[in-house]
Amino acid sequence: VSEGVETFENIFDKINYTNNANQKEKYEQDLKKEIKKLQRLRDQIKTWLSSNDIKDKRALLDNRKLIE
């Protein structure tokens, strides 16, 4: 999760610093892909949180908050 958030932030910074429209469009597409990955991870974490098999859910909650 932390790698995904870091990648998202890097792409977001690239969008803000580029003036080239084509490059900006490419970065926006990459950003959309990364958002979708993070959303899938968040949904998986929600599923794990609702499961009774996992006792210590603190790390899952922290990662979910990081994504949101």
mmCIF file of C-alpha atoms in Angstrom:
data_model
loop_
_atom_site.group_PDB
_atom_site.id
_atom_site.type_symbol
_atom_site.label_atom_id
_atom_site.label_comp_id
_atom_site.label_asym_id
_atom_site.label_seq_id
_atom_site.Cartn_x
_atom_site.Cartn_y
_atom_site.Cartn_z
ATOM 1 C CA VAL A 1 0.000 0.000 0.000
ATOM 2 C CA SER A 2 2.758 2.447 0.904
ATOM 3 C CA GLU A 3 4.489 1.815 -2.438
ATOM 4 C CA GLY A 4 1.244 2.537 -4.271
ATOM 5 C CA VAL A 5 0.708 5.773 -2.372
ATOM 6 C CA GLU A 6 4.309 6.808 -3.042
ATOM 7 C CA THR A 7 3.891 6.095 -6.769
ATOM 8 C CA PHE A 8 0.654 8.102 -6.773
ATOM 9 C CA GLU A 9 2.391 11.077 -5.142
ATOM 10 C CA ASN A 10 5.303 10.919 -7.598
ATOM 11 C CA ILE A 11 2.989 10.906 -10.615
ATOM 12 C CA PHE A 12 0.921 13.720 -9.101
ATOM 13 C CA ASP A 13 4.093 15.808 -8.668
ATOM 14 C CA LYS A 14 5.081 15.143 -12.288
ATOM 15 C CA ILE A 15 1.685 16.420 -13.447
ATOM 16 C CA ASN A 16 2.148 19.622 -11.480
ATOM 17 C CA TYR A 17 5.676 20.279 -12.776
ATOM 18 C CA THR A 18 5.249 19.551 -16.484
ATOM 19 C CA ASN A 19 4.182 22.112 -19.055
ATOM 20 C CA ASN A 20 4.007 19.708 -21.996
ATOM 21 C CA ALA A 21 0.344 18.861 -22.716
ATOM 22 C CA ASN A 22 1.093 15.412 -24.158
ATOM 23 C CA GLN A 23 3.243 14.479 -21.208
ATOM 24 C CA LYS A 24 0.642 15.822 -18.787
ATOM 25 C CA GLU A 25 -2.043 13.693 -20.459
ATOM 26 C CA LYS A 26 0.137 10.583 -20.166
ATOM 27 C CA TYR A 27 0.749 11.271 -16.475
ATOM 28 C CA GLU A 28 -2.984 11.754 -15.919
ATOM 29 C CA GLN A 29 -3.643 8.326 -17.458
ATOM 30 C CA ASP A 30 -0.950 6.812 -15.230
ATOM 31 C CA LEU A 31 -2.517 8.537 -12.240
ATOM 32 C CA LYS A 32 -5.939 7.071 -13.057
ATOM 33 C CA LYS A 33 -4.415 3.582 -13.235
ATOM 34 C CA GLU A 34 -2.723 4.067 -9.877
ATOM 35 C CA ILE A 35 -5.958 5.334 -8.303
ATOM 36 C CA LYS A 36 -7.757 2.215 -9.523
ATOM 37 C CA LYS A 37 -5.037 -0.006 -8.024
ATOM 38 C CA LEU A 38 -5.312 1.782 -4.698
ATOM 39 C CA GLN A 39 -9.105 1.515 -4.755
ATOM 40 C CA ARG A 40 -8.854 -2.242 -5.335
ATOM 41 C CA LEU A 41 -6.416 -2.522 -2.436
ATOM 42 C CA ARG A 42 -8.760 -0.488 -0.237
ATOM 43 C CA ASP A 43 -11.672 -2.769 -1.117
ATOM 44 C CA GLN A 44 -9.569 -5.838 -0.312
ATOM 45 C CA ILE A 45 -8.596 -4.313 3.031
ATOM 46 C CA LYS A 46 -12.266 -3.624 3.803
ATOM 47 C CA THR A 47 -13.018 -7.290 3.087
ATOM 48 C CA TRP A 48 -10.238 -8.399 5.418
ATOM 49 C CA LEU A 49 -11.439 -6.009 8.114
ATOM 50 C CA SER A 50 -14.921 -7.503 8.002
ATOM 51 C CA SER A 51 -13.481 -11.008 8.332
ATOM 52 C CA ASN A 52 -13.427 -12.619 11.775
ATOM 53 C CA ASP A 53 -10.295 -14.608 10.901
ATOM 54 C CA ILE A 54 -8.004 -11.619 11.429
ATOM 55 C CA LYS A 55 -7.483 -10.655 15.060
ATOM 56 C CA ASP A 56 -5.133 -7.658 14.874
ATOM 57 C CA LYS A 57 -6.704 -5.204 12.449
ATOM 58 C CA ARG A 58 -4.679 -2.131 13.394
ATOM 59 C CA ALA A 59 -2.243 -2.394 10.454
ATOM 60 C CA LEU A 60 -5.139 -2.876 8.047
ATOM 61 C CA LEU A 61 -6.908 0.199 9.408
ATOM 62 C CA ASP A 62 -3.718 2.262 9.121
ATOM 63 C CA ASN A 63 -3.216 1.246 5.489
ATOM 64 C CA ARG A 64 -6.846 1.924 4.643
ATOM 65 C CA LYS A 65 -6.543 5.428 6.098
ATOM 66 C CA LEU A 66 -3.323 5.948 4.136
ATOM 67 C CA ILE A 67 -5.141 5.163 0.889
ATOM 68 C CA GLU A 68 -8.105 7.375 1.712
#
